[in-house]
């Protein structure tokens, strides 16, 4: 058993450090398996030596963030925990500086770090992983920082307008209004990186473009950072069309989850096809994220894992004659 102490400036700083209802404190305890208490202006950390060292690093880093910005988010806490678990120092941590004042985006998991490093080193990056792994968020952050640093002249955010359980024609409004819900996740990520007025100004100046995949045909994009989100819903021909839009000085990120395609049954996903077809080409990288890279609510991790393993009833249907009829039991055979 090892014990370490950290000095605290005042009670108000301690409350912000531990979070509302000790939310941040519980996250650190649960992730690292340590005991943490506060008394007489000090935080006491006890437990396994390595875990205590990691918890101390997390709390000291969060204290610095709190002193710098005056607030802490759950994402910052998760990022500090992931950084401590990877053995990185604060100087080694990857930071993505976006246009929102005081906003720094950091990869929180090893998979996210591989993704960011791949985007920095390659012109085309495919990123595949389950929901909640930060594929879209990090891709948009990298695009914004590239525009900020004049590495590109514009950002193009693209998404297939594929119907998922409801008909596009029955949605209200004109075509722009019908398409807007498909592009909303990209806009939401963008608003985390820039303020609203800046986004509007950049869109008016054509420095940021958010469009459906079908509108990409016939274009050549030079010195642009182009993101194709939900790429599993692109067909093979659409994927080829998208990839060949790449002009001089451009960078592309293609992200998606091959387990959640909304294409009609029997239609091959262009993302799955491209992953097989484009392996080993210099300048093209493929990054795969997994359940442990999920950074949303911890329940999302459990949900993803639950859907990866079919329930017992589904296994029986899969073992039937293919028409969804459960397997027949002989006379006297008991259900298991």
Short mmCIF file of C-alpha atoms in Angstrom, two decimals:
data_model
loop_
_atom_site.label_atom_id
_atom_site.label_comp_id
_atom_site.label_asym_id
_atom_site.label_seq_id
_atom_site.Cartn_x
_atom_site.Cartn_y
_atom_site.Cartn_z
CA UNK A 1 0.00 0.00 0.00
CA UNK A 2 1.35 3.40 -1.06
CA UNK A 3 0.09 6.85 -0.04
CA UNK A 4 0.70 10.27 -1.62
CA UNK A 5 -0.58 13.75 -0.77
CA UNK A 6 -1.32 16.81 -2.92
CA UNK A 7 -1.79 20.31 -1.53
CA UNK A 8 -5.04 22.14 -2.36
CA UNK A 9 -5.28 25.92 -2.65
CA UNK A 10 -8.77 26.34 -1.21
CA UNK A 11 -12.07 24.54 -0.66
CA UNK A 12 -13.67 26.08 -3.76
CA UNK A 13 -10.88 24.75 -5.99
CA UNK A 14 -11.31 21.33 -4.39
CA UNK A 15 -15.04 21.31 -5.20
CA UNK A 16 -14.35 22.15 -8.84
CA UNK A 17 -11.56 19.58 -9.00
CA UNK A 18 -13.78 16.78 -7.66
CA UNK A 19 -16.68 17.88 -9.87
CA UNK A 20 -20.44 18.15 -9.23
CA UNK A 21 -21.43 15.48 -6.70
CA UNK A 22 -17.82 14.21 -6.86
CA UNK A 23 -18.33 13.10 -10.47
CA UNK A 24 -14.66 13.59 -11.48
CA UNK A 25 -13.44 11.99 -8.27
CA UNK A 26 -15.54 8.87 -8.86
CA UNK A 27 -14.24 8.58 -12.43
CA UNK A 28 -10.62 8.60 -11.21
CA UNK A 29 -11.32 6.13 -8.41
CA UNK A 30 -13.13 3.73 -10.72
CA UNK A 31 -10.56 3.92 -13.54
CA UNK A 32 -7.45 3.55 -11.39
CA UNK A 33 -8.71 1.62 -8.36
CA UNK A 34 -7.36 4.02 -5.73
CA UNK A 35 -8.76 5.59 -2.57
CA UNK A 36 -8.91 9.39 -2.56
CA UNK A 37 -9.91 11.63 0.35
CA UNK A 38 -9.43 15.28 1.29
CA UNK A 39 -8.72 16.82 4.68
CA UNK A 40 -6.88 19.85 6.06
CA UNK A 41 -6.05 21.31 2.67
CA UNK A 42 -4.60 18.08 1.29
CA UNK A 43 -5.75 15.32 -1.03
CA UNK A 44 -4.67 11.85 0.11
CA UNK A 45 -4.29 9.07 -2.45
CA UNK A 46 -3.69 5.47 -1.40
CA UNK A 47 -3.52 2.10 -3.14
CA UNK A 48 -1.20 0.17 -5.43
CA UNK A 49 2.02 2.10 -6.08
CA UNK A 50 1.58 2.40 -9.85
CA UNK A 51 -2.08 3.37 -9.55
CA UNK A 52 -1.25 5.99 -6.91
CA UNK A 53 1.40 7.48 -9.21
CA UNK A 54 -1.11 7.61 -12.08
CA UNK A 55 -3.85 9.16 -9.91
CA UNK A 56 -1.39 11.75 -8.63
CA UNK A 57 -0.43 12.62 -12.21
CA UNK A 58 -4.11 12.93 -13.16
CA UNK A 59 -4.99 15.20 -10.22
CA UNK A 60 -1.95 17.42 -10.67
CA UNK A 61 -2.69 17.79 -14.39
CA UNK A 62 -6.36 18.63 -13.66
CA UNK A 63 -5.28 21.18 -11.06
CA UNK A 64 -3.19 22.91 -13.73
CA UNK A 65 -6.12 22.87 -16.18
CA UNK A 66 -8.42 24.27 -13.49
CA UNK A 67 -5.96 27.06 -12.72
CA UNK A 68 -5.62 27.86 -16.44
CA UNK A 69 -9.28 27.81 -17.50
CA UNK A 70 -11.26 27.91 -14.24
CA UNK A 71 -13.34 24.84 -15.11
CA UNK A 72 -13.15 21.12 -15.84
CA UNK A 73 -15.21 18.90 -18.11
CA UNK A 74 -15.77 15.15 -18.01
CA UNK A 75 -13.87 14.93 -21.31
CA UNK A 76 -10.81 16.61 -19.75
CA UNK A 77 -10.91 14.17 -16.84
CA UNK A 78 -11.21 11.17 -19.16
CA UNK A 79 -8.34 12.50 -21.27
CA UNK A 80 -6.10 12.95 -18.22
CA UNK A 81 -6.86 9.38 -17.07
CA UNK A 82 -6.11 7.98 -20.54
CA UNK A 83 -2.86 9.98 -20.71
CA UNK A 84 -1.73 8.68 -17.32
CA UNK A 85 -2.57 5.10 -18.35
CA UNK A 86 -0.48 5.42 -21.51
CA UNK A 87 2.57 6.53 -19.54
CA UNK A 88 2.78 9.87 -21.36
CA UNK A 89 3.97 13.01 -19.67
CA UNK A 90 2.09 16.27 -20.17
CA UNK A 91 4.82 17.32 -22.63
CA UNK A 92 4.32 14.18 -24.72
CA UNK A 93 0.53 14.47 -24.91
CA UNK A 94 -1.00 15.32 -28.29
CA UNK A 95 -2.87 18.61 -28.27
CA UNK A 96 -5.11 19.90 -31.09
CA UNK A 97 -5.56 23.67 -30.92
CA UNK A 98 -8.89 24.68 -32.46
CA UNK A 99 -10.45 28.12 -32.99
CA UNK A 100 -12.59 28.22 -29.85
CA UNK A 101 -10.64 30.37 -27.33
CA UNK A 102 -9.13 28.24 -24.56
CA UNK A 103 -10.33 25.03 -26.19
CA UNK A 104 -7.76 22.23 -26.53
CA UNK A 105 -8.77 18.84 -27.97
CA UNK A 106 -6.76 15.80 -26.88
CA UNK A 107 -7.05 12.14 -27.94
CA UNK A 108 -8.18 10.19 -24.87
CA UNK A 109 -7.36 6.59 -25.82
CA UNK A 110 -4.57 4.73 -27.64
CA UNK A 111 -6.86 4.25 -30.65
CA UNK A 112 -7.66 7.96 -30.83
CA UNK A 113 -3.96 8.78 -30.60
CA UNK A 114 -3.18 6.43 -33.51
CA UNK A 115 -5.91 8.13 -35.52
CA UNK A 116 -4.58 11.65 -34.92
CA UNK A 117 -0.99 10.61 -35.69
CA UNK A 118 -2.14 8.90 -38.90
CA UNK A 119 -3.97 12.05 -40.05
CA UNK A 120 -0.84 14.10 -39.44
CA UNK A 121 1.38 11.73 -41.45
CA UNK A 122 -0.86 10.56 -44.34
CA UNK A 123 -2.91 12.21 -47.08
CA UNK A 124 -5.79 9.70 -46.88
CA UNK A 125 -6.87 8.04 -43.62
CA UNK A 126 -9.62 5.49 -43.13
CA UNK A 127 -10.88 5.23 -39.54
CA UNK A 128 -13.25 2.40 -38.62
CA UNK A 129 -14.80 1.87 -35.22
CA UNK A 130 -18.01 1.66 -33.18
CA UNK A 131 -20.18 4.58 -32.15
CA UNK A 132 -18.74 6.85 -29.49
CA UNK A 133 -15.05 6.46 -30.34
CA UNK A 134 -14.70 10.11 -31.41
CA UNK A 135 -14.06 9.50 -35.11
CA UNK A 136 -16.07 12.48 -36.35
CA UNK A 137 -15.10 14.77 -33.47
CA UNK A 138 -11.35 14.25 -33.89
CA UNK A 139 -11.51 14.45 -37.68
CA UNK A 140 -13.30 17.82 -37.48
CA UNK A 141 -10.79 19.03 -34.86
CA UNK A 142 -7.90 18.12 -37.16
CA UNK A 143 -9.60 19.90 -40.06
CA UNK A 144 -10.16 23.08 -38.02
CA UNK A 145 -6.57 23.22 -36.76
CA UNK A 146 -5.31 22.66 -40.33
CA UNK A 147 -7.39 25.62 -41.52
CA UNK A 148 -6.27 27.71 -38.55
CA UNK A 149 -2.60 27.02 -39.34
CA UNK A 150 -3.11 27.68 -43.10
CA UNK A 151 -2.22 24.10 -44.01
CA UNK A 152 -5.40 24.02 -46.15
CA UNK A 153 -7.60 26.69 -47.70
CA UNK A 154 -10.98 25.17 -46.89
CA UNK A 155 -12.83 22.40 -45.06
CA UNK A 156 -15.36 20.16 -46.82
CA UNK A 157 -17.59 18.00 -44.59
CA UNK A 158 -19.47 15.26 -46.45
CA UNK A 159 -22.07 12.69 -45.46
CA UNK A 160 -24.19 10.19 -47.45
CA UNK A 161 -27.91 11.02 -47.29
CA UNK A 162 -29.00 7.42 -46.79
CA UNK A 163 -32.41 6.74 -45.30
CA UNK A 164 -32.31 4.84 -42.01
CA UNK A 165 -35.78 3.48 -41.40
CA UNK A 166 -37.75 6.44 -42.76
CA UNK A 167 -38.29 7.91 -46.20
CA UNK A 168 -36.49 11.13 -47.11
CA UNK A 169 -39.48 12.13 -49.21
CA UNK A 170 -41.79 12.19 -46.19
CA UNK A 171 -39.60 14.58 -44.19
CA UNK A 172 -40.96 18.17 -44.06
CA UNK A 173 -39.50 21.12 -45.96
CA UNK A 174 -37.57 21.68 -49.18
CA UNK A 175 -34.57 19.60 -50.24
CA UNK A 176 -32.18 21.67 -48.10
CA UNK A 177 -34.35 21.08 -45.03
CA UNK A 178 -34.63 17.36 -45.84
CA UNK A 179 -30.85 16.94 -46.11
CA UNK A 180 -29.98 19.06 -43.06
CA UNK A 181 -30.64 16.28 -40.45
CA UNK A 182 -28.09 14.04 -42.16
CA UNK A 183 -25.43 16.76 -41.84
CA UNK A 184 -26.30 17.75 -38.25
CA UNK A 185 -23.62 15.58 -36.52
CA UNK A 186 -20.90 17.31 -38.54
CA UNK A 187 -22.28 20.75 -37.67
CA UNK A 188 -22.52 19.79 -33.98
CA UNK A 189 -18.84 18.78 -33.96
CA UNK A 190 -17.90 21.97 -35.78
CA UNK A 191 -19.65 24.11 -33.16
CA UNK A 192 -17.44 22.56 -30.49
CA UNK A 193 -14.39 23.97 -32.30
CA UNK A 194 -15.60 27.42 -33.43
CA UNK A 195 -18.16 29.99 -32.33
CA UNK A 196 -21.40 30.35 -34.27
CA UNK A 197 -20.62 33.70 -35.91
CA UNK A 198 -17.26 32.43 -37.11
CA UNK A 199 -18.87 29.33 -38.64
CA UNK A 200 -21.44 31.46 -40.47
CA UNK A 201 -18.74 33.82 -41.74
CA UNK A 202 -16.53 30.96 -42.97
CA UNK A 203 -19.50 29.31 -44.68
CA UNK A 204 -20.42 32.56 -46.42
CA UNK A 205 -16.80 32.88 -47.60
CA UNK A 206 -16.85 29.23 -48.80
CA UNK A 207 -14.04 28.32 -46.39
CA UNK A 208 -16.30 25.68 -44.82
CA UNK A 209 -18.70 23.57 -46.88
CA UNK A 210 -21.09 20.95 -45.49
CA UNK A 211 -22.66 18.89 -48.27
CA UNK A 212 -24.26 15.51 -49.06
CA UNK A 213 -22.05 12.98 -50.82
CA UNK A 214 -24.10 13.12 -54.04
CA UNK A 215 -23.12 16.77 -54.52
CA UNK A 216 -19.41 15.88 -54.81
CA UNK A 217 -19.62 14.52 -58.36
CA UNK A 218 -17.56 16.36 -60.96
CA UNK A 219 -15.52 18.42 -58.49
CA UNK A 220 -11.77 18.68 -57.86
CA UNK A 221 -10.76 19.95 -54.42
CA UNK A 222 -7.29 21.45 -54.08
CA UNK A 223 -5.74 22.40 -50.71
CA UNK A 224 -8.81 21.19 -48.84
CA UNK A 225 -9.37 19.04 -45.76
CA UNK A 226 -12.20 16.70 -46.77
CA UNK A 227 -14.06 14.47 -44.31
CA UNK A 228 -16.48 11.72 -45.33
CA UNK A 229 -18.49 10.73 -42.27
CA UNK A 230 -20.70 7.62 -41.95
CA UNK A 231 -18.80 6.23 -44.94
CA UNK A 232 -20.28 2.74 -44.45
CA UNK A 233 -23.41 4.13 -46.16
CA UNK A 234 -21.56 4.99 -49.36
CA UNK A 235 -21.80 2.54 -52.23
CA UNK A 236 -18.70 1.26 -54.03
CA UNK A 237 -19.24 3.67 -56.95
CA UNK A 238 -19.83 6.59 -54.58
CA UNK A 239 -16.64 5.81 -52.67
CA UNK A 240 -14.64 5.75 -55.89
CA UNK A 241 -16.24 9.04 -56.94
CA UNK A 242 -15.41 10.63 -53.57
CA UNK A 243 -11.79 9.49 -53.43
CA UNK A 244 -11.09 10.74 -56.94
CA UNK A 245 -12.19 14.29 -55.99
CA UNK A 246 -8.85 14.73 -54.22
CA UNK A 247 -6.75 17.55 -55.69
CA UNK A 248 -3.30 18.96 -55.01
CA UNK A 249 -2.43 19.64 -51.38
CA UNK A 250 -5.63 17.98 -50.15
CA UNK A 251 -6.14 15.65 -47.20
CA UNK A 252 -8.99 13.16 -46.77
CA UNK A 253 -10.40 11.40 -43.71
CA UNK A 254 -13.00 8.67 -44.25
CA UNK A 255 -14.70 7.38 -41.10
CA UNK A 256 -17.48 4.93 -40.37
CA UNK A 257 -18.69 1.78 -38.65
CA UNK A 258 -18.95 -1.21 -40.99
CA UNK A 259 -21.38 -2.90 -38.56
CA UNK A 260 -24.02 -0.17 -38.93
CA UNK A 261 -24.66 0.13 -42.65
CA UNK A 262 -28.07 1.44 -43.76
CA UNK A 263 -27.64 0.37 -47.39
CA UNK A 264 -30.29 -1.94 -48.89
CA UNK A 265 -29.79 -5.62 -48.18
CA UNK A 266 -27.23 -7.19 -50.47
CA UNK A 267 -25.57 -3.86 -51.38
CA UNK A 268 -21.82 -3.85 -50.68
CA UNK A 269 -20.58 -1.00 -48.50
CA UNK A 270 -18.08 1.22 -50.29
CA UNK A 271 -16.16 1.58 -47.04
CA UNK A 272 -15.72 -2.15 -46.59
CA UNK A 273 -14.71 -2.50 -50.26
CA UNK A 274 -12.17 0.36 -50.03
CA UNK A 275 -10.57 -1.06 -46.89
CA UNK A 276 -9.82 -4.28 -48.79
CA UNK A 277 -9.00 -2.68 -52.13
CA UNK A 278 -6.63 0.08 -50.93
CA UNK A 279 -4.48 -1.81 -48.44
CA UNK A 280 -0.74 -1.20 -48.65
CA UNK A 281 -0.85 1.90 -50.84
CA UNK A 282 1.75 4.47 -49.66
CA UNK A 283 0.10 7.64 -48.32
CA UNK A 284 -3.06 5.79 -47.26
CA UNK A 285 -3.50 4.69 -43.65
CA UNK A 286 -6.15 2.54 -41.97
CA UNK A 287 -6.92 2.92 -38.27
CA UNK A 288 -9.29 0.62 -36.40
CA UNK A 289 -10.84 1.60 -33.08
CA UNK A 290 -12.53 -0.77 -30.66
CA UNK A 291 -14.92 -0.75 -27.73
CA UNK A 292 -12.16 0.33 -25.34
CA UNK A 293 -11.81 3.56 -27.37
CA UNK A 294 -15.39 4.64 -26.65
CA UNK A 295 -15.42 7.97 -24.79
CA UNK A 296 -19.16 8.60 -24.48
CA UNK A 297 -21.21 7.49 -21.49
CA UNK A 298 -19.68 4.25 -20.11
CA UNK A 299 -22.97 2.48 -20.88
CA UNK A 300 -22.27 2.92 -24.62
CA UNK A 301 -19.31 0.57 -24.23
CA UNK A 302 -21.55 -2.08 -22.67
CA UNK A 303 -24.22 -1.58 -25.36
CA UNK A 304 -21.67 -2.04 -28.17
CA UNK A 305 -20.36 -5.22 -26.57
CA UNK A 306 -23.91 -6.55 -26.08
CA UNK A 307 -24.69 -6.09 -29.77
CA UNK A 308 -21.45 -7.80 -30.80
CA UNK A 309 -22.73 -11.03 -29.18
CA UNK A 310 -26.20 -12.09 -30.39
CA UNK A 311 -28.65 -13.06 -27.63
CA UNK A 312 -29.47 -16.74 -27.24
CA UNK A 313 -32.80 -16.37 -29.03
CA UNK A 314 -31.08 -14.77 -32.04
CA UNK A 315 -28.52 -17.57 -32.16
CA UNK A 316 -31.39 -20.08 -32.42
CA UNK A 317 -32.92 -18.10 -35.29
CA UNK A 318 -29.56 -18.00 -37.08
CA UNK A 319 -29.33 -21.78 -36.73
CA UNK A 320 -32.78 -22.28 -38.27
CA UNK A 321 -33.66 -22.66 -41.94
CA UNK A 322 -33.11 -18.93 -42.61
CA UNK A 323 -36.77 -17.90 -42.46
CA UNK A 324 -36.63 -16.85 -38.83
CA UNK A 325 -38.33 -20.08 -37.65
CA UNK A 326 -36.82 -21.48 -34.45
CA UNK A 327 -35.30 -24.92 -34.69
CA UNK A 328 -37.77 -27.78 -34.14
CA UNK A 329 -37.42 -30.07 -31.14
CA UNK A 330 -38.19 -33.75 -31.21
CA UNK A 331 -40.82 -35.31 -29.00
CA UNK A 332 -39.79 -35.22 -25.37
CA UNK A 333 -36.84 -32.93 -26.06
CA UNK A 334 -36.58 -30.22 -23.43
CA UNK A 335 -35.76 -26.60 -24.10
CA UNK A 336 -32.37 -25.55 -22.78
#
